[in-house]
Amino acid sequence: MALMITDKCINCDMCVAECPNQAIFEGQDIYEIDSERCTECVGFYDRQTCVDVCPIECIVQNPEHIESQAQLLNRFHYLSFFG
Protein backbone atom coordinates (compact mmCIF):
# COMPACT_ATOMS: atom_id res chain seq x y z
CA MET A 1 0.00 0.00 0.00
CA ALA A 2 1.08 3.50 -0.56
CA LEU A 3 0.85 5.77 2.42
CA MET A 4 -1.27 8.89 2.82
CA ILE A 5 -1.24 11.94 5.07
CA THR A 6 -4.43 12.69 6.95
CA ASP A 7 -5.96 16.09 7.55
CA LYS A 8 -4.36 16.08 11.02
CA CYS A 9 -1.11 17.17 9.32
CA ILE A 10 0.38 20.33 10.84
CA ASN A 11 2.79 20.98 7.91
CA CYS A 12 5.86 20.55 10.10
CA ASP A 13 8.05 19.52 7.11
CA MET A 14 9.60 16.58 9.01
CA CYS A 15 8.48 13.93 6.50
CA VAL A 16 9.58 15.65 3.30
CA ALA A 17 13.32 15.21 3.74
CA GLU A 18 12.90 11.63 4.93
CA CYS A 19 11.26 10.32 1.74
CA PRO A 20 13.85 8.54 -0.43
CA ASN A 21 11.46 8.58 -3.41
CA GLN A 22 10.53 12.25 -3.25
CA ALA A 23 6.90 11.16 -3.01
CA ILE A 24 5.89 13.75 -0.42
CA PHE A 25 4.95 17.19 -1.62
CA GLU A 26 3.18 20.28 -0.36
CA GLY A 27 -0.49 20.09 -1.26
CA GLN A 28 -3.04 22.86 -1.15
CA ASP A 29 -3.66 22.59 2.62
CA ILE A 30 -1.43 19.79 3.88
CA TYR A 31 1.42 17.64 2.65
CA GLU A 32 0.43 14.81 0.33
CA ILE A 33 2.01 11.56 -0.85
CA ASP A 34 2.19 10.64 -4.52
CA SER A 35 1.01 7.02 -4.57
CA GLU A 36 2.87 6.44 -7.84
CA ARG A 37 6.19 7.19 -6.12
CA CYS A 38 5.59 5.81 -2.62
CA THR A 39 7.18 2.42 -1.95
CA GLU A 40 6.70 2.64 1.83
CA CYS A 41 10.52 2.76 1.88
CA VAL A 42 10.72 -0.81 0.53
CA GLY A 43 14.15 -1.14 -1.06
CA PHE A 44 15.60 1.58 1.17
CA TYR A 45 14.75 0.96 4.83
CA ASP A 46 13.09 -1.60 7.08
CA ARG A 47 10.47 0.91 8.21
CA GLN A 48 8.69 3.90 6.71
CA THR A 49 10.87 6.83 7.70
CA CYS A 50 8.14 9.42 7.24
CA VAL A 51 5.96 7.55 9.75
CA ASP A 52 8.87 7.37 12.20
CA VAL A 53 9.49 11.14 12.18
CA CYS A 54 5.87 12.34 12.13
CA PRO A 55 5.22 13.98 15.51
CA ILE A 56 1.44 13.58 15.36
CA GLU A 57 1.13 10.20 13.63
CA CYS A 58 -0.90 11.43 10.66
CA ILE A 59 0.72 9.18 8.04
CA VAL A 60 -1.29 6.01 7.51
CA GLN A 61 -1.91 3.27 4.97
CA ASN A 62 -3.91 4.45 1.97
CA PRO A 63 -6.84 2.05 1.56
CA GLU A 64 -7.24 3.09 -2.09
CA HIS A 65 -3.76 1.82 -2.98
CA ILE A 66 -3.40 -1.70 -1.66
CA GLU A 67 -0.15 -3.27 -2.82
CA SER A 68 1.94 -6.27 -1.85
CA GLN A 69 5.59 -6.11 -0.80
CA ALA A 70 6.46 -7.50 -4.24
CA GLN A 71 4.58 -4.68 -5.98
CA LEU A 72 6.30 -2.09 -3.80
CA LEU A 73 9.69 -3.66 -4.55
CA ASN A 74 8.91 -3.61 -8.28
CA ARG A 75 8.09 0.10 -8.01
CA PHE A 76 11.37 0.66 -6.14
CA HIS A 77 13.29 -1.03 -8.98
CA TYR A 78 11.36 0.94 -11.60
CA LEU A 79 11.99 4.26 -9.86
CA SER A 80 15.66 3.38 -9.33
CA PHE A 81 16.10 2.76 -13.03
CA PHE A 82 13.82 5.39 -14.57
CA GLY A 83 13.67 7.93 -11.76
PDB file of C-alpha atoms in Angstrom:
ATOM      1  CA  MET A   1       0.000   0.000   0.000  1.00  0.00           C
ATOM      2  CA  ALA A   2       1.079   3.500  -0.559  1.00  0.00           C
ATOM      3  CA  LEU A   3       0.846   5.775   2.421  1.00  0.00           C
ATOM      4  CA  MET A   4      -1.270   8.887   2.817  1.00  0.00           C
ATOM      5  CA  ILE A   5      -1.239  11.935   5.069  1.00  0.00           C
ATOM      6  CA  THR A   6      -4.433  12.690   6.948  1.00  0.00           C
ATOM      7  CA  ASP A   7      -5.961  16.094   7.550  1.00  0.00           C
ATOM      8  CA  LYS A   8      -4.363  16.082  11.024  1.00  0.00           C
ATOM      9  CA  CYS A   9      -1.111  17.169   9.320  1.00  0.00           C
ATOM     10  CA  ILE A  10       0.375  20.333  10.836  1.00  0.00           C
ATOM     11  CA  ASN A  11       2.789  20.975   7.913  1.00  0.00           C
ATOM     12  CA  CYS A  12       5.856  20.552  10.102  1.00  0.00           C
ATOM     13  CA  ASP A  13       8.050  19.515   7.111  1.00  0.00           C
ATOM     14  CA  MET A  14       9.598  16.579   9.013  1.00  0.00           C
ATOM     15  CA  CYS A  15       8.484  13.935   6.503  1.00  0.00           C
ATOM     16  CA  VAL A  16       9.582  15.649   3.302  1.00  0.00           C
ATOM     17  CA  ALA A  17      13.324  15.214   3.738  1.00  0.00           C
ATOM     18  CA  GLU A  18      12.898  11.629   4.928  1.00  0.00           C
ATOM     19  CA  CYS A  19      11.261  10.324   1.739  1.00  0.00           C
ATOM     20  CA  PRO A  20      13.845   8.543  -0.430  1.00  0.00           C
ATOM     21  CA  ASN A  21      11.462   8.579  -3.415  1.00  0.00           C
ATOM     22  CA  GLN A  22      10.531  12.254  -3.249  1.00  0.00           C
ATOM     23  CA  ALA A  23       6.896  11.156  -3.013  1.00  0.00           C
ATOM     24  CA  ILE A  24       5.886  13.748  -0.416  1.00  0.00           C
ATOM     25  CA  PHE A  25       4.947  17.192  -1.618  1.00  0.00           C
ATOM     26  CA  GLU A  26       3.180  20.285  -0.357  1.00  0.00           C
ATOM     27  CA  GLY A  27      -0.494  20.086  -1.264  1.00  0.00           C
ATOM     28  CA  GLN A  28      -3.042  22.858  -1.146  1.00  0.00           C
ATOM     29  CA  ASP A  29      -3.660  22.586   2.617  1.00  0.00           C
ATOM     30  CA  ILE A  30      -1.430  19.787   3.883  1.00  0.00           C
ATOM     31  CA  TYR A  31       1.417  17.637   2.650  1.00  0.00           C
ATOM     32  CA  GLU A  32       0.435  14.808   0.329  1.00  0.00           C
ATOM     33  CA  ILE A  33       2.012  11.560  -0.847  1.00  0.00           C
ATOM     34  CA  ASP A  34       2.189  10.637  -4.522  1.00  0.00           C
ATOM     35  CA  SER A  35       1.011   7.023  -4.566  1.00  0.00           C
ATOM     36  CA  GLU A  36       2.868   6.437  -7.844  1.00  0.00           C
ATOM     37  CA  ARG A  37       6.187   7.192  -6.118  1.00  0.00           C
ATOM     38  CA  CYS A  38       5.593   5.813  -2.619  1.00  0.00           C
ATOM     39  CA  THR A  39       7.181   2.417  -1.951  1.00  0.00           C
ATOM     40  CA  GLU A  40       6.702   2.643   1.834  1.00  0.00           C
ATOM     41  CA  CYS A  41      10.520   2.761   1.882  1.00  0.00           C
ATOM     42  CA  VAL A  42      10.716  -0.812   0.526  1.00  0.00           C
ATOM     43  CA  GLY A  43      14.151  -1.135  -1.056  1.00  0.00           C
ATOM     44  CA  PHE A  44      15.598   1.576   1.172  1.00  0.00           C
ATOM     45  CA  TYR A  45      14.748   0.960   4.827  1.00  0.00           C
ATOM     46  CA  ASP A  46      13.095  -1.601   7.077  1.00  0.00           C
ATOM     47  CA  ARG A  47      10.469   0.906   8.215  1.00  0.00           C
ATOM     48  CA  GLN A  48       8.686   3.902   6.709  1.00  0.00           C
ATOM     49  CA  THR A  49      10.872   6.832   7.700  1.00  0.00           C
ATOM     50  CA  CYS A  50       8.136   9.423   7.245  1.00  0.00           C
ATOM     51  CA  VAL A  51       5.962   7.553   9.748  1.00  0.00           C
ATOM     52  CA  ASP A  52       8.868   7.369  12.199  1.00  0.00           C
ATOM     53  CA  VAL A  53       9.489  11.137  12.184  1.00  0.00           C
ATOM     54  CA  CYS A  54       5.872  12.338  12.135  1.00  0.00           C
ATOM     55  CA  PRO A  55       5.221  13.984  15.510  1.00  0.00           C
ATOM     56  CA  ILE A  56       1.441  13.580  15.360  1.00  0.00           C
ATOM     57  CA  GLU A  57       1.131  10.202  13.634  1.00  0.00           C
ATOM     58  CA  CYS A  58      -0.900  11.430  10.664  1.00  0.00           C
ATOM     59  CA  ILE A  59       0.721   9.177   8.040  1.00  0.00           C
ATOM     60  CA  VAL A  60      -1.294   6.014   7.514  1.00  0.00           C
ATOM     61  CA  GLN A  61      -1.910   3.269   4.970  1.00  0.00           C
ATOM     62  CA  ASN A  62      -3.908   4.452   1.967  1.00  0.00           C
ATOM     63  CA  PRO A  63      -6.843   2.047   1.556  1.00  0.00           C
ATOM     64  CA  GLU A  64      -7.238   3.087  -2.086  1.00  0.00           C
ATOM     65  CA  HIS A  65      -3.760   1.822  -2.983  1.00  0.00           C
ATOM     66  CA  ILE A  66      -3.400  -1.695  -1.657  1.00  0.00           C
ATOM     67  CA  GLU A  67      -0.147  -3.273  -2.819  1.00  0.00           C
ATOM     68  CA  SER A  68       1.941  -6.271  -1.852  1.00  0.00           C
ATOM     69  CA  GLN A  69       5.588  -6.112  -0.803  1.00  0.00           C
ATOM     70  CA  ALA A  70       6.459  -7.504  -4.244  1.00  0.00           C
ATOM     71  CA  GLN A  71       4.579  -4.681  -5.980  1.00  0.00           C
ATOM     72  CA  LEU A  72       6.304  -2.094  -3.801  1.00  0.00           C
ATOM     73  CA  LEU A  73       9.686  -3.664  -4.551  1.00  0.00           C
ATOM     74  CA  ASN A  74       8.909  -3.611  -8.278  1.00  0.00           C
ATOM     75  CA  ARG A  75       8.086   0.101  -8.006  1.00  0.00           C
ATOM     76  CA  PHE A  76      11.368   0.656  -6.141  1.00  0.00           C
ATOM     77  CA  HIS A  77      13.289  -1.029  -8.981  1.00  0.00           C
ATOM     78  CA  TYR A  78      11.364   0.938 -11.604  1.00  0.00           C
ATOM     79  CA  LEU A  79      11.989   4.259  -9.865  1.00  0.00           C
ATOM     80  CA  SER A  80      15.657   3.378  -9.325  1.00  0.00           C
ATOM     81  CA  PHE A  81      16.098   2.761 -13.031  1.00  0.00           C
ATOM     82  CA  PHE A  82      13.823   5.389 -14.573  1.00  0.00           C
ATOM     83  CA  GLY A  83      13.674   7.927 -11.759  1.00  0.00           C
TER      84      GLY A  83
END
